[in-house]
Amino acid sequence: MHKLNDHELVSRAKSGDDSAFNELMRRHYKGVLNYIYRFTNGSNTTEDLTQEVFYRVYKSLDRYRPEAQFTTWLYKIATNLCISDFKKNSKYFSLDEIAENTGEMEDDSFFEADDNIYRKQIKKSIDDALKKLTDKERIAITLCKYQGFSYNEVAEVMDCSVGAVKTHIYRGRMKLVEMLGFLVDDK
Amino acid sequence: MINNKEMSNKKKLEKELVVKYLSGDVDFGEKKSIESDIADNPEMKKYLDTSVAVWDMLDSADQIEPNPNYISIFWNSVKEDEKNPGILEKIKTFNTKWVFITSFATLLLVSSLLINVFVMQHNDINNNLVFNTEDEIIFNNLDKSLTKKTAAYLDVFGPWEE
Protein backbone atom coordinates (compact mmCIF):
# COMPACT_ATOMS: atom_id res chain seq x y z
CA MET A 1 0.00 0.00 0.00
CA HIS A 2 1.43 3.38 -0.97
CA LYS A 3 2.14 6.02 1.65
CA LEU A 4 -0.78 8.42 1.75
CA ASN A 5 -0.02 12.11 1.28
CA ASP A 6 -1.36 14.79 3.62
CA HIS A 7 -4.34 15.59 1.38
CA GLU A 8 -5.44 11.99 1.31
CA LEU A 9 -5.05 11.70 5.07
CA VAL A 10 -7.11 14.85 5.59
CA SER A 11 -9.92 13.58 3.40
CA ARG A 12 -9.90 10.27 5.30
CA ALA A 13 -9.89 12.10 8.62
CA LYS A 14 -12.82 14.20 7.41
CA SER A 15 -14.82 11.07 6.80
CA GLY A 16 -14.20 9.93 10.37
CA ASP A 17 -11.00 7.90 10.06
CA ASP A 18 -9.22 8.80 13.31
CA SER A 19 -6.16 6.73 12.42
CA ALA A 20 -5.59 9.07 9.45
CA PHE A 21 -5.56 12.02 11.84
CA ASN A 22 -3.14 10.14 14.08
CA GLU A 23 -0.82 9.77 11.11
CA LEU A 24 -1.03 13.50 10.41
CA MET A 25 -0.09 14.14 14.02
CA ARG A 26 2.81 11.71 13.85
CA ARG A 27 4.13 13.54 10.79
CA HIS A 28 3.75 17.11 11.97
CA TYR A 29 3.44 17.23 15.75
CA LYS A 30 7.13 17.55 16.53
CA GLY A 31 7.64 20.20 13.85
CA VAL A 32 4.76 22.30 15.17
CA LEU A 33 5.93 21.77 18.76
CA ASN A 34 9.41 23.11 17.98
CA TYR A 35 8.02 25.93 15.87
CA ILE A 36 5.84 27.06 18.77
CA TYR A 37 8.74 26.58 21.16
CA ARG A 38 10.88 28.99 19.13
CA PHE A 39 8.04 31.39 18.40
CA THR A 40 7.13 31.69 22.07
CA ASN A 41 10.73 31.92 23.26
CA GLY A 42 10.50 28.53 24.90
CA SER A 43 7.25 29.13 26.72
CA ASN A 44 6.16 26.43 29.15
CA THR A 45 2.79 26.39 27.38
CA THR A 46 4.38 24.99 24.22
CA GLU A 47 2.90 21.51 24.55
CA ASP A 48 -0.57 22.87 25.40
CA LEU A 49 -0.50 25.23 22.46
CA THR A 50 0.54 22.42 20.14
CA GLN A 51 -2.36 20.30 21.38
CA GLU A 52 -4.66 23.28 20.79
CA VAL A 53 -3.35 23.70 17.23
CA PHE A 54 -4.18 20.09 16.39
CA TYR A 55 -7.54 20.37 18.12
CA ARG A 56 -8.38 23.38 15.96
CA VAL A 57 -7.20 21.57 12.86
CA TYR A 58 -9.34 18.56 13.78
CA LYS A 59 -12.40 20.73 14.37
CA SER A 60 -11.97 22.67 11.15
CA LEU A 61 -11.13 19.82 8.79
CA ASP A 62 -14.31 20.61 6.85
CA ARG A 63 -12.97 24.08 6.11
CA TYR A 64 -9.67 22.84 4.72
CA ARG A 65 -9.24 23.72 1.02
CA PRO A 66 -7.26 21.09 -0.87
CA GLU A 67 -5.73 23.84 -3.10
CA ALA A 68 -3.68 24.93 -0.10
CA GLN A 69 -0.87 22.81 1.27
CA PHE A 70 -1.74 21.11 4.53
CA THR A 71 1.50 22.25 6.18
CA THR A 72 0.88 25.89 5.20
CA TRP A 73 -2.59 25.71 6.69
CA LEU A 74 -1.32 23.96 9.81
CA TYR A 75 1.45 26.51 10.46
CA LYS A 76 -0.91 29.39 9.77
CA ILE A 77 -3.19 28.08 12.51
CA ALA A 78 -0.16 27.67 14.79
CA THR A 79 1.07 31.20 14.06
CA ASN A 80 -2.34 32.78 14.66
CA LEU A 81 -2.77 30.86 17.88
CA CYS A 82 0.66 31.93 19.14
CA ILE A 83 -0.06 35.56 18.30
CA SER A 84 -3.42 35.57 20.07
CA ASP A 85 -1.95 33.72 23.03
CA PHE A 86 0.89 36.23 23.16
CA LYS A 87 -1.63 39.11 23.20
CA LYS A 88 -3.51 37.44 26.02
CA ASN A 89 -0.50 36.67 28.18
CA SER A 90 1.76 39.53 27.04
CA LYS A 91 4.86 37.65 28.09
CA TYR A 92 6.39 34.25 27.77
CA PHE A 93 8.52 32.35 30.19
CA SER A 94 12.17 32.16 29.36
CA LEU A 95 14.06 29.09 28.22
CA ASP A 96 15.85 29.03 31.55
CA GLU A 97 12.54 28.88 33.34
CA ILE A 98 11.31 25.92 31.32
CA ALA A 99 14.63 24.18 31.89
CA GLU A 100 14.29 24.74 35.62
CA ASN A 101 10.72 23.48 35.60
CA THR A 102 11.10 20.41 33.48
CA GLY A 103 14.76 19.59 33.51
CA GLU A 104 14.30 18.64 29.85
CA MET A 105 16.82 21.02 28.40
CA GLU A 106 19.69 20.64 30.79
CA ASP A 107 21.82 17.83 32.00
CA ASP A 108 21.84 17.96 35.79
CA SER A 109 25.33 16.60 36.02
CA PHE A 110 27.60 19.07 37.75
CA PHE A 111 30.82 17.73 36.30
CA GLU A 112 30.61 18.23 32.60
CA ALA A 113 33.11 17.94 29.82
CA ASP A 114 34.27 21.20 28.26
CA ASP A 115 32.73 20.20 24.98
CA ASN A 116 29.36 19.74 26.62
CA ILE A 117 29.57 23.16 28.21
CA TYR A 118 30.54 24.69 24.90
CA ARG A 119 27.59 23.05 23.14
CA LYS A 120 25.27 24.33 25.83
CA GLN A 121 26.69 27.80 25.52
CA ILE A 122 26.07 27.72 21.77
CA LYS A 123 22.50 26.49 22.20
CA LYS A 124 21.77 29.15 24.76
CA SER A 125 23.29 31.85 22.58
CA ILE A 126 21.18 30.73 19.61
CA ASP A 127 18.02 30.78 21.69
CA ASP A 128 18.88 34.20 23.09
CA ALA A 129 19.64 35.54 19.63
CA LEU A 130 16.40 34.18 18.17
CA LYS A 131 14.52 35.80 21.05
CA LYS A 132 15.95 39.18 20.13
CA LEU A 133 14.61 39.07 16.58
CA THR A 134 11.27 40.69 15.84
CA ASP A 135 8.31 38.27 15.66
CA LYS A 136 8.18 38.53 11.88
CA GLU A 137 11.90 37.89 11.46
CA ARG A 138 11.70 34.94 13.84
CA ILE A 139 8.66 33.41 12.10
CA ALA A 140 10.22 33.81 8.65
CA ILE A 141 13.60 32.40 9.67
CA THR A 142 12.11 29.55 11.72
CA LEU A 143 9.82 28.45 8.90
CA CYS A 144 12.58 28.68 6.29
CA LYS A 145 15.41 27.23 8.31
CA TYR A 146 13.74 24.62 10.50
CA GLN A 147 10.55 23.76 8.65
CA GLY A 148 12.09 23.97 5.17
CA PHE A 149 9.34 26.22 3.81
CA SER A 150 9.75 28.09 0.53
CA TYR A 151 9.35 31.89 0.44
CA ASN A 152 5.89 31.43 -1.10
CA GLU A 153 4.78 29.13 1.69
CA VAL A 154 6.13 31.48 4.36
CA ALA A 155 4.33 34.37 2.66
CA GLU A 156 1.09 32.40 2.77
CA VAL A 157 1.50 31.60 6.47
CA MET A 158 2.41 35.19 7.30
CA ASP A 159 -0.20 36.76 5.03
CA CYS A 160 2.34 39.00 3.34
CA SER A 161 4.22 39.31 0.05
CA VAL A 162 7.24 37.22 -0.90
CA GLY A 163 9.26 40.45 -0.98
CA ALA A 164 8.34 41.16 2.63
CA VAL A 165 9.38 37.63 3.63
CA LYS A 166 12.78 38.11 1.99
CA THR A 167 13.24 41.40 3.82
CA HIS A 168 12.44 39.75 7.18
CA ILE A 169 14.88 36.96 6.44
CA TYR A 170 17.73 39.24 5.31
CA ARG A 171 17.34 41.51 8.33
CA GLY A 172 17.04 38.55 10.68
CA ARG A 173 20.10 36.86 9.23
CA MET A 174 22.14 40.03 9.53
CA LYS A 175 21.12 40.43 13.15
CA LEU A 176 21.99 36.81 13.87
CA VAL A 177 25.44 37.27 12.34
CA GLU A 178 25.95 40.34 14.55
CA MET A 179 24.82 38.47 17.66
CA LEU A 180 26.38 35.05 17.03
CA GLY A 181 29.37 35.89 14.87
CA PHE A 182 31.72 35.93 17.86
CA LEU A 183 31.03 32.24 18.47
CA VAL A 184 32.18 31.17 15.04
CA ASP A 185 35.06 33.64 14.94
CA ASP A 186 36.32 32.19 18.23
CA LYS A 187 36.58 28.70 16.77
CA MET B 1 37.04 61.51 0.69
CA ILE B 2 34.39 59.14 2.13
CA ASN B 3 32.99 60.19 5.50
CA ASN B 4 32.05 57.81 8.31
CA LYS B 5 28.35 57.74 7.51
CA GLU B 6 28.96 56.89 3.87
CA MET B 7 31.44 54.23 4.92
CA SER B 8 28.93 52.68 7.32
CA ASN B 9 26.20 52.69 4.64
CA LYS B 10 28.60 51.09 2.18
CA LYS B 11 29.42 48.32 4.67
CA LYS B 12 25.75 47.75 5.41
CA LEU B 13 25.03 47.46 1.71
CA GLU B 14 27.87 44.98 1.28
CA LYS B 15 26.47 42.86 4.12
CA GLU B 16 23.01 42.95 2.59
CA LEU B 17 24.44 41.82 -0.73
CA VAL B 18 26.26 38.93 0.96
CA VAL B 19 23.06 37.78 2.71
CA LYS B 20 21.06 38.13 -0.49
CA TYR B 21 23.75 36.15 -2.33
CA LEU B 22 23.71 33.41 0.31
CA SER B 23 19.92 33.20 0.17
CA GLY B 24 20.20 32.53 -3.55
CA ASP B 25 18.15 35.60 -4.45
CA VAL B 26 20.47 37.13 -7.05
CA ASP B 27 20.47 36.78 -10.81
CA PHE B 28 23.48 35.61 -12.79
CA GLY B 29 24.90 39.12 -13.37
CA GLU B 30 24.58 40.11 -9.68
CA LYS B 31 26.09 36.80 -8.63
CA LYS B 32 29.22 37.36 -10.75
CA SER B 33 29.54 40.94 -9.52
CA ILE B 34 29.20 39.94 -5.83
CA GLU B 35 31.67 37.10 -6.24
CA SER B 36 34.18 39.49 -7.76
CA ASP B 37 33.60 41.99 -4.89
CA ILE B 38 34.11 39.21 -2.34
CA ALA B 39 37.35 38.13 -4.00
CA ASP B 40 38.67 41.72 -3.84
CA ASN B 41 37.38 42.60 -0.38
CA PRO B 42 38.66 40.58 2.62
CA GLU B 43 36.03 42.07 4.94
CA MET B 44 33.23 40.91 2.68
CA LYS B 45 34.86 37.49 2.46
CA LYS B 46 35.04 37.32 6.25
CA TYR B 47 31.38 38.36 6.55
CA LEU B 48 30.42 35.68 4.04
CA ASP B 49 32.26 32.99 5.99
CA THR B 50 30.78 34.12 9.31
CA SER B 51 27.26 34.24 7.83
CA VAL B 52 27.57 30.71 6.48
CA ALA B 53 28.92 29.43 9.80
CA VAL B 54 26.15 31.16 11.81
CA TRP B 55 23.46 29.81 9.50
CA ASP B 56 24.85 26.29 9.86
CA MET B 57 25.19 26.74 13.59
CA LEU B 58 21.43 27.33 13.87
CA ASP B 59 21.05 23.61 13.21
CA SER B 60 22.43 22.95 16.66
CA ALA B 61 19.59 24.91 18.30
CA ASP B 62 17.60 23.04 20.89
CA GLN B 63 14.94 20.65 19.68
CA ILE B 64 12.34 19.57 22.15
CA GLU B 65 10.66 16.19 22.13
CA PRO B 66 6.90 15.82 22.39
CA ASN B 67 5.28 14.20 25.38
CA PRO B 68 5.34 10.48 24.44
CA ASN B 69 1.58 10.27 25.03
CA TYR B 70 0.67 13.25 22.89
CA ILE B 71 -1.76 11.28 20.73
CA SER B 72 -3.74 9.86 23.63
CA ILE B 73 -3.71 13.26 25.38
CA PHE B 74 -5.18 14.74 22.21
CA TRP B 75 -8.01 12.19 21.90
CA ASN B 76 -8.80 12.50 25.60
CA SER B 77 -9.26 16.23 25.26
CA VAL B 78 -11.44 15.71 22.17
CA LYS B 79 -13.61 13.26 24.13
CA GLU B 80 -13.75 15.63 27.08
CA ASP B 81 -14.91 18.50 24.89
CA GLU B 82 -17.52 16.33 23.26
CA LYS B 83 -18.88 15.51 26.71
CA ASN B 84 -19.01 19.18 27.73
CA PRO B 85 -19.56 21.10 24.54
CA GLY B 86 -19.48 24.90 24.54
CA ILE B 87 -22.42 27.01 23.35
CA LEU B 88 -21.12 27.12 19.78
CA GLU B 89 -20.73 23.38 19.70
CA LYS B 90 -24.27 22.96 21.03
CA ILE B 91 -25.64 25.25 18.34
CA LYS B 92 -23.77 23.29 15.68
CA THR B 93 -25.35 20.05 16.81
CA PHE B 94 -28.94 21.43 16.67
CA ASN B 95 -31.22 19.81 14.16
CA THR B 96 -31.44 22.15 11.13
CA LYS B 97 -35.23 21.72 10.89
CA TRP B 98 -35.74 22.88 14.48
CA VAL B 99 -33.32 25.78 14.04
CA PHE B 100 -35.39 26.90 11.04
CA ILE B 101 -38.72 26.55 12.84
CA THR B 102 -37.47 28.40 15.93
CA SER B 103 -35.98 31.20 13.84
CA PHE B 104 -39.19 31.55 11.83
CA ALA B 105 -41.34 31.64 14.98
CA THR B 106 -39.10 34.28 16.56
CA LEU B 107 -39.20 36.37 13.41
CA LEU B 108 -42.99 36.13 13.29
CA LEU B 109 -43.33 37.14 16.92
CA VAL B 110 -41.00 40.13 16.59
CA SER B 111 -42.74 41.28 13.38
CA SER B 112 -46.21 41.12 14.93
CA LEU B 113 -44.98 43.07 17.97
CA LEU B 114 -43.46 45.74 15.75
CA ILE B 115 -46.63 46.01 13.64
CA ASN B 116 -48.73 46.30 16.75
CA VAL B 117 -46.58 49.11 18.14
CA PHE B 118 -46.63 50.93 14.79
CA VAL B 119 -50.45 50.74 14.44
CA MET B 120 -50.95 52.04 18.00
CA GLN B 121 -48.66 55.01 17.41
CA HIS B 122 -50.39 55.78 14.12
CA ASN B 123 -53.83 55.80 15.80
CA ASP B 124 -52.56 58.13 18.50
CA ILE B 125 -51.37 60.64 15.90
CA ASN B 126 -54.69 60.55 14.02
CA ASN B 127 -56.66 60.96 17.25
CA ASN B 128 -54.68 64.06 18.10
CA LEU B 129 -55.37 65.60 14.71
CA VAL B 130 -59.18 65.30 14.77
CA PHE B 131 -60.86 68.75 15.17
CA ASN B 132 -64.50 69.31 15.81
CA THR B 133 -66.62 72.34 14.70
CA GLU B 134 -66.13 74.13 17.99
CA ASP B 135 -62.36 74.00 17.54
CA GLU B 136 -62.72 75.33 14.02
CA ILE B 137 -64.69 78.40 15.24
CA ILE B 138 -62.17 79.15 17.96
CA PHE B 139 -59.32 78.99 15.47
CA ASN B 140 -61.12 81.29 13.01
CA ASN B 141 -61.87 83.87 15.70
CA LEU B 142 -58.34 83.82 16.91
CA ASP B 143 -57.06 84.33 13.40
CA LYS B 144 -59.44 87.24 12.75
CA SER B 145 -58.70 89.04 16.01
CA LEU B 146 -54.97 88.84 15.37
CA THR B 147 -55.45 90.15 11.86
CA LYS B 148 -57.51 93.18 12.95
CA LYS B 149 -55.30 94.07 15.82
CA THR B 150 -52.10 94.10 13.85
CA ALA B 151 -53.42 95.51 10.57
CA ALA B 152 -53.08 99.15 11.71
CA TYR B 153 -49.43 98.68 12.46
CA LEU B 154 -48.70 96.58 9.44
CA ASP B 155 -50.78 98.39 6.79
CA VAL B 156 -47.67 98.93 4.74
CA PHE B 157 -47.79 95.22 4.04
CA GLY B 158 -51.58 95.26 3.20
CA PRO B 159 -54.15 94.99 1.83
CA TRP B 160 -55.58 92.86 4.65
CA GLU B 161 -58.69 90.82 4.23
CA GLU B 162 -61.48 91.15 6.75
PDB file of C-alpha atoms in Angstrom, chain A residues 103-170:
ATOM      1  CA  GLY A 103      14.760  19.593  33.510  1.00  0.00           C
ATOM      2  CA  GLU A 104      14.303  18.638  29.854  1.00  0.00           C
ATOM      3  CA  MET A 105      16.816  21.020  28.404  1.00  0.00           C
ATOM      4  CA  GLU A 106      19.692  20.644  30.792  1.00  0.00           C
ATOM      5  CA  ASP A 107      21.821  17.833  32.002  1.00  0.00           C
ATOM      6  CA  ASP A 108      21.841  17.959  35.792  1.00  0.00           C
ATOM      7  CA  SER A 109      25.331  16.597  36.023  1.00  0.00           C
ATOM      8  CA  PHE A 110      27.600  19.075  37.750  1.00  0.00           C
ATOM      9  CA  PHE A 111      30.815  17.733  36.296  1.00  0.00           C
ATOM     10  CA  GLU A 112      30.609  18.228  32.596  1.00  0.00           C
ATOM     11  CA  ALA A 113      33.111  17.938  29.818  1.00  0.00           C
ATOM     12  CA  ASP A 114      34.271  21.205  28.260  1.00  0.00           C
ATOM     13  CA  ASP A 115      32.731  20.204  24.976  1.00  0.00           C
ATOM     14  CA  ASN A 116      29.362  19.745  26.619  1.00  0.00           C
ATOM     15  CA  ILE A 117      29.572  23.162  28.214  1.00  0.00           C
ATOM     16  CA  TYR A 118      30.541  24.692  24.902  1.00  0.00           C
ATOM     17  CA  ARG A 119      27.592  23.055  23.137  1.00  0.00           C
ATOM     18  CA  LYS A 120      25.266  24.329  25.827  1.00  0.00           C
ATOM     19  CA  GLN A 121      26.690  27.802  25.515  1.00  0.00           C
ATOM     20  CA  ILE A 122      26.069  27.720  21.769  1.00  0.00           C
ATOM     21  CA  LYS A 123      22.501  26.489  22.196  1.00  0.00           C
ATOM     22  CA  LYS A 124      21.772  29.152  24.761  1.00  0.00           C
ATOM     23  CA  SER A 125      23.291  31.853  22.575  1.00  0.00           C
ATOM     24  CA  ILE A 126      21.183  30.727  19.606  1.00  0.00           C
ATOM     25  CA  ASP A 127      18.017  30.783  21.685  1.00  0.00           C
ATOM     26  CA  ASP A 128      18.881  34.196  23.092  1.00  0.00           C
ATOM     27  CA  ALA A 129      19.640  35.539  19.630  1.00  0.00           C
ATOM     28  CA  LEU A 130      16.397  34.175  18.173  1.00  0.00           C
ATOM     29  CA  LYS A 131      14.516  35.797  21.053  1.00  0.00           C
ATOM     30  CA  LYS A 132      15.954  39.175  20.133  1.00  0.00           C
ATOM     31  CA  LEU A 133      14.611  39.071  16.581  1.00  0.00           C
ATOM     32  CA  THR A 134      11.267  40.687  15.837  1.00  0.00           C
ATOM     33  CA  ASP A 135       8.314  38.273  15.656  1.00  0.00           C
ATOM     34  CA  LYS A 136       8.182  38.532  11.879  1.00  0.00           C
ATOM     35  CA  GLU A 137      11.896  37.892  11.463  1.00  0.00           C
ATOM     36  CA  ARG A 138      11.697  34.937  13.836  1.00  0.00           C
ATOM     37  CA  ILE A 139       8.664  33.406  12.100  1.00  0.00           C
ATOM     38  CA  ALA A 140      10.222  33.812   8.648  1.00  0.00           C
ATOM     39  CA  ILE A 141      13.595  32.398   9.670  1.00  0.00           C
ATOM     40  CA  THR A 142      12.109  29.552  11.716  1.00  0.00           C
ATOM     41  CA  LEU A 143       9.818  28.453   8.902  1.00  0.00           C
ATOM     42  CA  CYS A 144      12.579  28.679   6.289  1.00  0.00           C
ATOM     43  CA  LYS A 145      15.407  27.230   8.310  1.00  0.00           C
ATOM     44  CA  TYR A 146      13.737  24.620  10.503  1.00  0.00           C
ATOM     45  CA  GLN A 147      10.553  23.755   8.648  1.00  0.00           C
ATOM     46  CA  GLY A 148      12.089  23.970   5.172  1.00  0.00           C
ATOM     47  CA  PHE A 149       9.341  26.217   3.810  1.00  0.00           C
ATOM     48  CA  SER A 150       9.753  28.093   0.532  1.00  0.00           C
ATOM     49  CA  TYR A 151       9.352  31.888   0.436  1.00  0.00           C
ATOM     50  CA  ASN A 152       5.888  31.432  -1.101  1.00  0.00           C
ATOM     51  CA  GLU A 153       4.779  29.131   1.690  1.00  0.00           C
ATOM     52  CA  VAL A 154       6.126  31.478   4.362  1.00  0.00           C
ATOM     53  CA  ALA A 155       4.328  34.371   2.657  1.00  0.00           C
ATOM     54  CA  GLU A 156       1.090  32.402   2.775  1.00  0.00           C
ATOM     55  CA  VAL A 157       1.505  31.602   6.469  1.00  0.00           C
ATOM     56  CA  MET A 158       2.414  35.186   7.304  1.00  0.00           C
ATOM     57  CA  ASP A 159      -0.205  36.755   5.028  1.00  0.00           C
ATOM     58  CA  CYS A 160       2.337  39.001   3.336  1.00  0.00           C
ATOM     59  CA  SER A 161       4.216  39.307   0.053  1.00  0.00           C
ATOM     60  CA  VAL A 162       7.241  37.216  -0.899  1.00  0.00           C
ATOM     61  CA  GLY A 163       9.264  40.454  -0.985  1.00  0.00           C
ATOM     62  CA  ALA A 164       8.341  41.158   2.632  1.00  0.00           C
ATOM     63  CA  VAL A 165       9.381  37.626   3.626  1.00  0.00           C
ATOM     64  CA  LYS A 166      12.778  38.115   1.990  1.00  0.00           C
ATOM     65  CA  THR A 167      13.244  41.402   3.823  1.00  0.00           C
ATOM     66  CA  HIS A 168      12.437  39.754   7.177  1.00  0.00           C
ATOM     67  CA  ILE A 169      14.881  36.957   6.438  1.00  0.00           C
ATOM     68  CA  TYR A 170      17.734  39.242   5.310  1.00  0.00           C
TER      69      TYR A 170
END
